[in-house]
mmCIF file of C-alpha atoms in Angstrom:
data_model
loop_
_atom_site.group_PDB
_atom_site.id
_atom_site.type_symbol
_atom_site.label_atom_id
_atom_site.label_comp_id
_atom_site.label_asym_id
_atom_site.label_seq_id
_atom_site.Cartn_x
_atom_site.Cartn_y
_atom_site.Cartn_z
ATOM 1 C CA UNK A 1297 167.602 91.945 114.574
ATOM 2 C CA UNK A 1298 166.174 92.241 118.068
ATOM 3 C CA UNK A 1299 168.184 94.083 120.627
ATOM 4 C CA UNK A 1300 170.140 92.428 123.152
ATOM 5 C CA UNK A 1301 168.368 93.213 126.434
ATOM 6 C CA UNK A 1302 168.668 92.797 130.248
ATOM 7 C CA UNK A 1303 166.038 92.797 133.075
ATOM 8 C CA UNK A 1304 167.246 94.557 136.142
ATOM 9 C CA UNK A 1305 165.345 93.051 138.741
ATOM 10 C CA UNK A 1306 165.176 95.330 141.852
ATOM 11 C CA UNK A 1307 163.159 93.376 144.499
ATOM 12 C CA UNK A 1308 163.684 92.453 148.277
ATOM 13 C CA UNK A 1309 162.938 88.793 147.436
ATOM 14 C CA UNK A 1310 164.842 87.365 144.548
ATOM 15 C CA UNK A 1311 162.291 84.701 143.953
ATOM 16 C CA UNK A 1312 159.077 86.635 144.500
ATOM 17 C CA UNK A 1313 156.403 87.480 142.137
ATOM 18 C CA UNK A 1314 158.455 90.321 140.310
ATOM 19 C CA UNK A 1315 160.904 87.523 139.677
ATOM 20 C CA UNK A 1316 157.959 85.271 138.251
ATOM 21 C CA UNK A 1317 157.247 87.997 135.740
ATOM 22 C CA UNK A 1318 160.957 88.550 134.959
ATOM 23 C CA UNK A 1319 161.284 84.887 134.149
ATOM 24 C CA UNK A 1320 158.400 84.755 131.825
ATOM 25 C CA UNK A 1321 159.789 87.896 129.862
ATOM 26 C CA UNK A 1322 163.242 86.226 129.948
ATOM 27 C CA UNK A 1323 161.523 82.966 128.405
ATOM 28 C CA UNK A 1324 160.020 85.153 125.569
ATOM 29 C CA UNK A 1325 162.941 87.450 125.061
ATOM 30 C CA UNK A 1326 166.058 85.661 125.704
ATOM 31 C CA UNK A 1327 166.903 88.721 127.841
ATOM 32 C CA UNK A 1328 169.439 88.128 130.878
ATOM 33 C CA UNK A 1329 168.126 88.727 134.315
ATOM 34 C CA UNK A 1330 170.339 90.702 136.682
ATOM 35 C CA UNK A 1331 169.171 90.398 140.458
ATOM 36 C CA UNK A 1332 170.098 93.798 142.063
ATOM 37 C CA UNK A 1333 169.665 92.333 145.410
ATOM 38 C CA UNK A 1334 172.696 90.035 144.687
ATOM 39 C CA UNK A 1335 174.793 93.039 144.089
ATOM 40 C CA UNK A 1336 176.505 95.470 146.807
ATOM 41 C CA UNK A 1337 175.265 98.873 145.553
ATOM 42 C CA UNK A 1338 175.371 101.491 148.117
ATOM 43 C CA UNK A 1339 173.350 104.650 147.946
ATOM 44 C CA UNK A 1340 174.420 107.640 146.104
ATOM 45 C CA UNK A 1341 177.238 109.756 147.911
ATOM 46 C CA UNK A 1342 178.204 113.298 146.657
ATOM 47 C CA UNK A 1343 181.870 112.266 147.818
ATOM 48 C CA UNK A 1344 181.772 109.028 145.706
ATOM 49 C CA UNK A 1345 183.020 107.169 148.641
ATOM 50 C CA UNK A 1346 181.150 103.879 147.584
ATOM 51 C CA UNK A 1347 183.106 103.875 144.176
ATOM 52 C CA UNK A 1348 184.599 100.302 145.036
ATOM 53 C CA UNK A 1349 181.113 98.671 145.467
ATOM 54 C CA UNK A 1350 179.445 96.529 142.377
ATOM 55 C CA UNK A 1351 177.741 99.500 140.855
ATOM 56 C CA UNK A 1352 180.476 100.696 138.358
ATOM 57 C CA UNK A 1353 181.541 97.461 137.115
ATOM 58 C CA UNK A 1354 177.899 96.488 136.734
ATOM 59 C CA UNK A 1355 177.200 99.490 134.849
ATOM 60 C CA UNK A 1356 180.077 99.087 132.623
ATOM 61 C CA UNK A 1357 179.030 95.469 131.843
ATOM 62 C CA UNK A 1358 175.505 96.690 131.063
ATOM 63 C CA UNK A 1359 176.333 99.374 128.793
ATOM 64 C CA UNK A 1360 178.932 97.469 126.852
ATOM 65 C CA UNK A 1361 176.481 94.367 126.334
ATOM 66 C CA UNK A 1362 172.896 95.358 126.292
ATOM 67 C CA UNK A 1363 170.763 97.739 124.210
ATOM 68 C CA UNK A 1364 167.555 97.582 126.022
ATOM 69 C CA UNK A 1365 166.971 97.711 129.858
ATOM 70 C CA UNK A 1366 163.958 96.774 131.361
ATOM 71 C CA UNK A 1367 163.510 97.770 135.018
ATOM 72 C CA UNK A 1368 161.455 95.188 136.976
ATOM 73 C CA UNK A 1369 160.205 96.298 140.434
ATOM 74 C CA UNK A 1370 157.610 95.394 142.914
ATOM 75 C CA UNK A 1371 155.386 98.363 144.004
ATOM 76 C CA UNK A 1372 156.454 99.215 147.666
ATOM 77 C CA UNK A 1373 154.434 102.021 149.152
ATOM 78 C CA UNK A 1374 153.273 103.178 145.959
ATOM 79 C CA UNK A 1375 156.770 103.538 144.406
ATOM 80 C CA UNK A 1376 159.549 101.412 143.149
ATOM 81 C CA UNK A 1377 161.704 99.289 145.343
ATOM 82 C CA UNK A 1378 164.500 100.913 147.502
ATOM 83 C CA UNK A 1379 166.823 98.527 145.825
ATOM 84 C CA UNK A 1380 165.965 99.791 142.369
ATOM 85 C CA UNK A 1381 165.982 103.383 143.697
ATOM 86 C CA UNK A 1382 169.381 103.146 144.899
ATOM 87 C CA UNK A 1383 170.556 101.923 141.593
ATOM 88 C CA UNK A 1384 168.767 104.803 139.481
ATOM 89 C CA UNK A 1385 170.287 107.246 141.941
ATOM 90 C CA UNK A 1386 173.711 105.715 141.389
ATOM 91 C CA UNK A 1387 173.389 106.611 137.619
ATOM 92 C CA UNK A 1388 174.600 110.025 138.750
ATOM 93 C CA UNK A 1389 178.048 108.560 139.113
ATOM 94 C CA UNK A 1390 177.977 107.923 135.346
ATOM 95 C CA UNK A 1391 177.407 111.635 134.926
ATOM 96 C CA UNK A 1392 179.946 112.856 137.347
ATOM 97 C CA UNK A 1393 183.040 110.462 137.695
ATOM 98 C CA UNK A 1394 182.235 107.852 134.987
ATOM 99 C CA UNK A 1395 181.140 109.922 132.229
ATOM 100 C CA UNK A 1396 182.221 107.326 129.368
ATOM 101 C CA UNK A 1397 179.525 105.023 130.844
ATOM 102 C CA UNK A 1398 177.008 108.005 131.110
ATOM 103 C CA UNK A 1399 177.566 108.814 127.348
ATOM 104 C CA UNK A 1400 176.815 105.425 126.243
ATOM 105 C CA UNK A 1401 173.413 105.403 127.998
ATOM 106 C CA UNK A 1402 172.372 107.876 125.180
ATOM 107 C CA UNK A 1403 172.367 104.976 122.749
ATOM 108 C CA UNK A 1404 170.068 102.628 124.894
ATOM 109 C CA UNK A 1405 166.305 101.871 125.490
ATOM 110 C CA UNK A 1406 164.412 101.537 128.587
ATOM 111 C CA UNK A 1407 161.133 99.929 129.822
ATOM 112 C CA UNK A 1408 159.452 99.205 132.928
ATOM 113 C CA UNK A 1409 157.682 96.384 134.452
ATOM 114 C CA UNK A 1410 156.036 96.947 137.917
ATOM 115 C CA UNK A 1411 154.304 94.096 139.974
ATOM 116 C CA UNK A 1412 151.752 94.876 142.420
ATOM 117 C CA UNK A 1413 149.222 93.083 144.595
ATOM 118 C CA UNK A 1414 146.503 93.861 142.238
ATOM 119 C CA UNK A 1415 145.733 94.957 138.678
ATOM 120 C CA UNK A 1416 145.811 98.628 139.201
ATOM 121 C CA UNK A 1417 148.619 101.078 139.936
ATOM 122 C CA UNK A 1418 148.444 104.737 141.063
ATOM 123 C CA UNK A 1419 148.912 107.521 138.744
ATOM 124 C CA UNK A 1420 152.562 108.817 138.476
ATOM 125 C CA UNK A 1421 154.199 105.511 139.262
ATOM 126 C CA UNK A 1422 155.955 105.698 135.870
ATOM 127 C CA UNK A 1423 157.015 109.314 135.751
ATOM 128 C CA UNK A 1424 160.513 108.807 137.542
ATOM 129 C CA UNK A 1425 161.445 106.204 134.724
ATOM 130 C CA UNK A 1426 159.954 108.136 131.825
ATOM 131 C CA UNK A 1427 161.754 111.382 133.117
ATOM 132 C CA UNK A 1428 165.079 109.522 133.636
ATOM 133 C CA UNK A 1429 164.943 108.046 130.181
ATOM 134 C CA UNK A 1430 164.267 111.666 128.931
ATOM 135 C CA UNK A 1431 167.058 113.235 130.955
ATOM 136 C CA UNK A 1432 169.605 110.608 129.809
ATOM 137 C CA UNK A 1433 168.537 110.715 126.327
ATOM 138 C CA UNK A 1434 167.517 106.938 126.161
ATOM 139 C CA UNK A 1435 164.527 105.701 124.347
ATOM 140 C CA UNK A 1436 161.538 104.942 126.478
ATOM 141 C CA UNK A 1437 159.990 101.889 125.128
ATOM 142 C CA UNK A 1438 156.877 101.804 127.727
ATOM 143 C CA UNK A 1439 155.805 100.139 130.692
ATOM 144 C CA UNK A 1440 153.498 97.489 132.044
ATOM 145 C CA UNK A 1441 151.760 96.625 135.386
ATOM 146 C CA UNK A 1442 151.547 93.054 136.334
ATOM 147 C CA UNK A 1443 150.377 91.000 139.184
ATOM 148 C CA UNK A 1444 150.218 87.546 140.206
ATOM 149 C CA UNK A 1445 146.853 85.702 141.175
ATOM 150 C CA UNK A 1446 147.060 82.536 143.222
ATOM 151 C CA UNK A 1447 150.655 82.051 142.351
ATOM 152 C CA UNK A 1448 150.134 82.278 138.620
ATOM 153 C CA UNK A 1449 150.297 84.732 135.626
ATOM 154 C CA UNK A 1450 146.598 84.980 134.393
ATOM 155 C CA UNK A 1451 145.913 84.298 130.743
ATOM 156 C CA UNK A 1452 144.944 87.983 130.106
ATOM 157 C CA UNK A 1453 148.239 89.135 131.597
ATOM 158 C CA UNK A 1454 150.145 86.915 129.378
ATOM 159 C CA UNK A 1455 148.492 88.161 126.460
ATOM 160 C CA UNK A 1456 149.306 91.819 127.607
ATOM 161 C CA UNK A 1457 152.873 90.721 128.322
ATOM 162 C CA UNK A 1458 153.163 89.453 124.666
ATOM 163 C CA UNK A 1459 151.980 92.831 123.375
ATOM 164 C CA UNK A 1460 154.611 94.708 125.607
ATOM 165 C CA UNK A 1461 157.283 92.010 124.744
ATOM 166 C CA UNK A 1462 156.669 92.739 120.902
ATOM 167 C CA UNK A 1463 157.560 96.449 121.341
ATOM 168 C CA UNK A 1464 161.009 95.341 122.723
#
């Protein structure tokens, strides 16, 4: 039986290239997509003053309903998007004030899809995701870097995505 998964799309454009890739993966896997741009998620705050935003209810839903998380992010200035960075930073809430959510992360799997303007990605891009999975005792399934050429996913990239998806 396949895991039930979710694609957590963290892009400043809900309908941009990252979404094109996310929709392709959704079509192949049946995974849901959650557009983080559509959520009100504040930055991490040591005083936990943003506890009434969308983050905690969203995380509770995610850990209760999904086994595999695929983070999908464009490459902005050689790193993940700010939207996704805020989301990942807020996982600290699940280690401090919402520990029952944090404990459930141990049972989950994580993967990464990056989407850039070309077929190469700088060394070190994946490190925050790998180390976050390690820290949270999640299984890191791997990553793939993607790009769109003239508005389409190339045949080669579709094949690479099929291999990536097979590992889910």
